[in-house]
Amino acid sequence: MSFAPSTINDGTMTQNKLITFEELPAYVCQLGEKIEQLISIIQSPAEASPQKEIGGIEVAREVTRLSRARIYALVAERNIPHFKRGNRLTFRRSDLVNWLEQGRRGQKGGPA
């Protein structure tokens, strides 16, 4: 008795080979390993592109979605969390997120 029209050998797909009943457990085992590899790849996209916690104006623009000019104006007014070392302007992502959360408005007719 034979089954599928293809089989997996050494990580590659081989076409036009029928799998016998005796080969079926090894085939299923190989499929299980491939599925585990795919799951681990799918579940770890954050490791491939980690976000910077501290950065310059681009981090501030990404988090706040404000223009460069608006961010510079907020810095000049000292209304946005930032650090300055010499001429270098630096922002911490978590500080910006907290700053945005503090500015959240309540719903009409609900708690503020």
PDB file of C-alpha atoms in Angstrom:
ATOM      1  CA  MET A   1       0.000   0.000   0.000  1.00  0.00           C
ATOM      2  CA  SER A   2       1.380   3.461  -0.893  1.00  0.00           C
ATOM      3  CA  PHE A   3       0.249   6.976  -0.032  1.00  0.00           C
ATOM      4  CA  ALA A   4       1.289  10.519  -1.000  1.00  0.00           C
ATOM      5  CA  PRO A   5       2.879  11.426  -4.341  1.00  0.00           C
ATOM      6  CA  SER A   6       5.836  13.122  -2.618  1.00  0.00           C
ATOM      7  CA  THR A   7       8.069  12.711   0.427  1.00  0.00           C
ATOM      8  CA  ILE A   8      10.547  14.731   2.463  1.00  0.00           C
ATOM      9  CA  ASN A   9      14.148  13.563   2.565  1.00  0.00           C
ATOM     10  CA  ASP A  10      16.887  15.498   4.404  1.00  0.00           C
ATOM     11  CA  GLY A  11      14.840  18.704   4.497  1.00  0.00           C
ATOM     12  CA  THR A  12      14.062  18.811   0.773  1.00  0.00           C
ATOM     13  CA  MET A  13      10.946  17.798  -1.095  1.00  0.00           C
ATOM     14  CA  THR A  14      11.291  14.924  -3.538  1.00  0.00           C
ATOM     15  CA  GLN A  15       8.571  14.589  -6.154  1.00  0.00           C
ATOM     16  CA  ASN A  16       7.054  11.474  -7.716  1.00  0.00           C
ATOM     17  CA  LYS A  17       8.019   9.031  -4.966  1.00  0.00           C
ATOM     18  CA  LEU A  18       5.237   7.120  -3.320  1.00  0.00           C
ATOM     19  CA  ILE A  19       5.395   6.613   0.433  1.00  0.00           C
ATOM     20  CA  THR A  20       4.904   3.093   1.638  1.00  0.00           C
ATOM     21  CA  PHE A  21       3.141   2.194   4.859  1.00  0.00           C
ATOM     22  CA  GLU A  22       6.500   1.365   6.457  1.00  0.00           C
ATOM     23  CA  GLU A  23       7.888   4.844   5.568  1.00  0.00           C
ATOM     24  CA  LEU A  24       4.846   6.676   6.925  1.00  0.00           C
ATOM     25  CA  PRO A  25       6.052   7.078  10.573  1.00  0.00           C
ATOM     26  CA  ALA A  26       9.360   8.624   9.436  1.00  0.00           C
ATOM     27  CA  TYR A  27       7.478  10.928   7.061  1.00  0.00           C
ATOM     28  CA  VAL A  28       5.136  12.085   9.824  1.00  0.00           C
ATOM     29  CA  CYS A  29       8.118  12.671  12.135  1.00  0.00           C
ATOM     30  CA  GLN A  30       9.828  14.834   9.504  1.00  0.00           C
ATOM     31  CA  LEU A  31       6.626  16.808   8.985  1.00  0.00           C
ATOM     32  CA  GLY A  32       6.375  17.397  12.743  1.00  0.00           C
ATOM     33  CA  GLU A  33       9.939  18.753  12.837  1.00  0.00           C
ATOM     34  CA  LYS A  34       9.221  21.088   9.918  1.00  0.00           C
ATOM     35  CA  ILE A  35       6.046  22.354  11.598  1.00  0.00           C
ATOM     36  CA  GLU A  36       7.959  23.065  14.831  1.00  0.00           C
ATOM     37  CA  GLN A  37      10.584  25.019  12.861  1.00  0.00           C
ATOM     38  CA  LEU A  38       7.897  27.082  11.119  1.00  0.00           C
ATOM     39  CA  ILE A  39       6.121  27.819  14.409  1.00  0.00           C
ATOM     40  CA  SER A  40       9.353  29.028  16.003  1.00  0.00           C
ATOM     41  CA  ILE A  41      10.016  31.313  13.008  1.00  0.00           C
ATOM     42  CA  ILE A  42       6.487  32.728  13.114  1.00  0.00           C
ATOM     43  CA  GLN A  43       6.544  33.349  16.864  1.00  0.00           C
ATOM     44  CA  SER A  44       9.829  35.289  16.909  1.00  0.00           C
ATOM     45  CA  PRO A  45       9.473  38.282  14.544  1.00  0.00           C
ATOM     46  CA  ALA A  46      10.369  40.704  17.358  1.00  0.00           C
ATOM     47  CA  GLU A  47      13.830  39.196  17.622  1.00  0.00           C
ATOM     48  CA  ALA A  48      14.465  39.949  13.971  1.00  0.00           C
ATOM     49  CA  SER A  49      13.736  43.671  14.304  1.00  0.00           C
ATOM     50  CA  PRO A  50      14.010  44.927  17.878  1.00  0.00           C
ATOM     51  CA  GLN A  51      12.802  48.459  18.501  1.00  0.00           C
ATOM     52  CA  LYS A  52      15.254  50.925  19.961  1.00  0.00           C
ATOM     53  CA  GLU A  53      14.257  52.102  23.436  1.00  0.00           C
ATOM     54  CA  ILE A  54      16.375  55.257  23.201  1.00  0.00           C
ATOM     55  CA  GLY A  55      16.898  57.297  20.064  1.00  0.00           C
ATOM     56  CA  GLY A  56      16.782  60.650  18.394  1.00  0.00           C
ATOM     57  CA  ILE A  57      14.072  62.632  16.687  1.00  0.00           C
ATOM     58  CA  GLU A  58      13.072  59.639  14.530  1.00  0.00           C
ATOM     59  CA  VAL A  59      12.041  57.648  17.620  1.00  0.00           C
ATOM     60  CA  ALA A  60       9.940  60.605  18.783  1.00  0.00           C
ATOM     61  CA  ARG A  61       8.331  60.922  15.345  1.00  0.00           C
ATOM     62  CA  GLU A  62       7.588  57.202  15.197  1.00  0.00           C
ATOM     63  CA  VAL A  63       5.967  57.080  18.645  1.00  0.00           C
ATOM     64  CA  THR A  64       4.056  60.383  18.583  1.00  0.00           C
ATOM     65  CA  ARG A  65       3.355  60.610  14.840  1.00  0.00           C
ATOM     66  CA  LEU A  66       4.139  64.322  15.028  1.00  0.00           C
ATOM     67  CA  SER A  67       6.212  66.343  12.574  1.00  0.00           C
ATOM     68  CA  ARG A  68       9.830  67.286  13.264  1.00  0.00           C
ATOM     69  CA  ALA A  69       8.853  70.933  13.634  1.00  0.00           C
ATOM     70  CA  ARG A  70       6.139  70.132  16.197  1.00  0.00           C
ATOM     71  CA  ILE A  71       8.497  67.935  18.231  1.00  0.00           C
ATOM     72  CA  TYR A  72      11.164  70.664  18.240  1.00  0.00           C
ATOM     73  CA  ALA A  73       8.525  73.179  19.356  1.00  0.00           C
ATOM     74  CA  LEU A  74       7.432  70.873  22.202  1.00  0.00           C
ATOM     75  CA  VAL A  75      11.080  70.447  23.244  1.00  0.00           C
ATOM     76  CA  ALA A  76      11.574  74.226  23.265  1.00  0.00           C
ATOM     77  CA  GLU A  77       8.438  74.573  25.453  1.00  0.00           C
ATOM     78  CA  ARG A  78       9.678  71.657  27.609  1.00  0.00           C
ATOM     79  CA  ASN A  79       6.340  69.928  27.074  1.00  0.00           C
ATOM     80  CA  ILE A  80       7.671  66.578  25.846  1.00  0.00           C
ATOM     81  CA  PRO A  81       9.983  64.232  27.772  1.00  0.00           C
ATOM     82  CA  HIS A  82      13.508  64.376  26.355  1.00  0.00           C
ATOM     83  CA  PHE A  83      17.198  64.452  27.243  1.00  0.00           C
ATOM     84  CA  LYS A  84      19.811  66.791  25.904  1.00  0.00           C
ATOM     85  CA  ARG A  85      23.535  66.117  25.997  1.00  0.00           C
ATOM     86  CA  GLY A  86      25.301  68.999  24.313  1.00  0.00           C
ATOM     87  CA  ASN A  87      23.536  69.444  20.991  1.00  0.00           C
ATOM     88  CA  ARG A  88      22.221  65.871  20.970  1.00  0.00           C
ATOM     89  CA  LEU A  89      18.461  65.508  21.515  1.00  0.00           C
ATOM     90  CA  THR A  90      17.418  62.094  22.835  1.00  0.00           C
ATOM     91  CA  PHE A  91      14.062  60.469  23.569  1.00  0.00           C
ATOM     92  CA  ARG A  92      13.115  57.326  25.485  1.00  0.00           C
ATOM     93  CA  ARG A  93      10.294  55.351  23.850  1.00  0.00           C
ATOM     94  CA  SER A  94       8.662  54.375  27.166  1.00  0.00           C
ATOM     95  CA  ASP A  95       8.680  58.028  28.365  1.00  0.00           C
ATOM     96  CA  LEU A  96       6.963  59.121  25.159  1.00  0.00           C
ATOM     97  CA  VAL A  97       4.317  56.398  25.456  1.00  0.00           C
ATOM     98  CA  ASN A  98       3.644  57.430  29.085  1.00  0.00           C
ATOM     99  CA  TRP A  99       3.458  61.080  27.997  1.00  0.00           C
ATOM    100  CA  LEU A 100       0.885  60.188  25.340  1.00  0.00           C
ATOM    101  CA  GLU A 101      -1.124  58.146  27.867  1.00  0.00           C
ATOM    102  CA  GLN A 102      -1.251  61.103  30.273  1.00  0.00           C
ATOM    103  CA  GLY A 103      -2.790  63.249  27.555  1.00  0.00           C
ATOM    104  CA  ARG A 104      -5.669  60.829  26.987  1.00  0.00           C
ATOM    105  CA  ARG A 105      -9.106  62.416  27.274  1.00  0.00           C
ATOM    106  CA  GLY A 106     -12.106  60.796  28.915  1.00  0.00           C
ATOM    107  CA  GLN A 107     -15.274  59.895  27.032  1.00  0.00           C
ATOM    108  CA  LYS A 108     -18.199  62.293  26.889  1.00  0.00           C
ATOM    109  CA  GLY A 109     -20.602  61.582  29.707  1.00  0.00           C
ATOM    110  CA  GLY A 110     -18.150  59.150  31.284  1.00  0.00           C
ATOM    111  CA  PRO A 111     -15.352  59.382  33.812  1.00  0.00           C
ATOM    112  CA  ALA A 112     -12.594  61.823  32.873  1.00  0.00           C
TER     113      ALA A 112
END
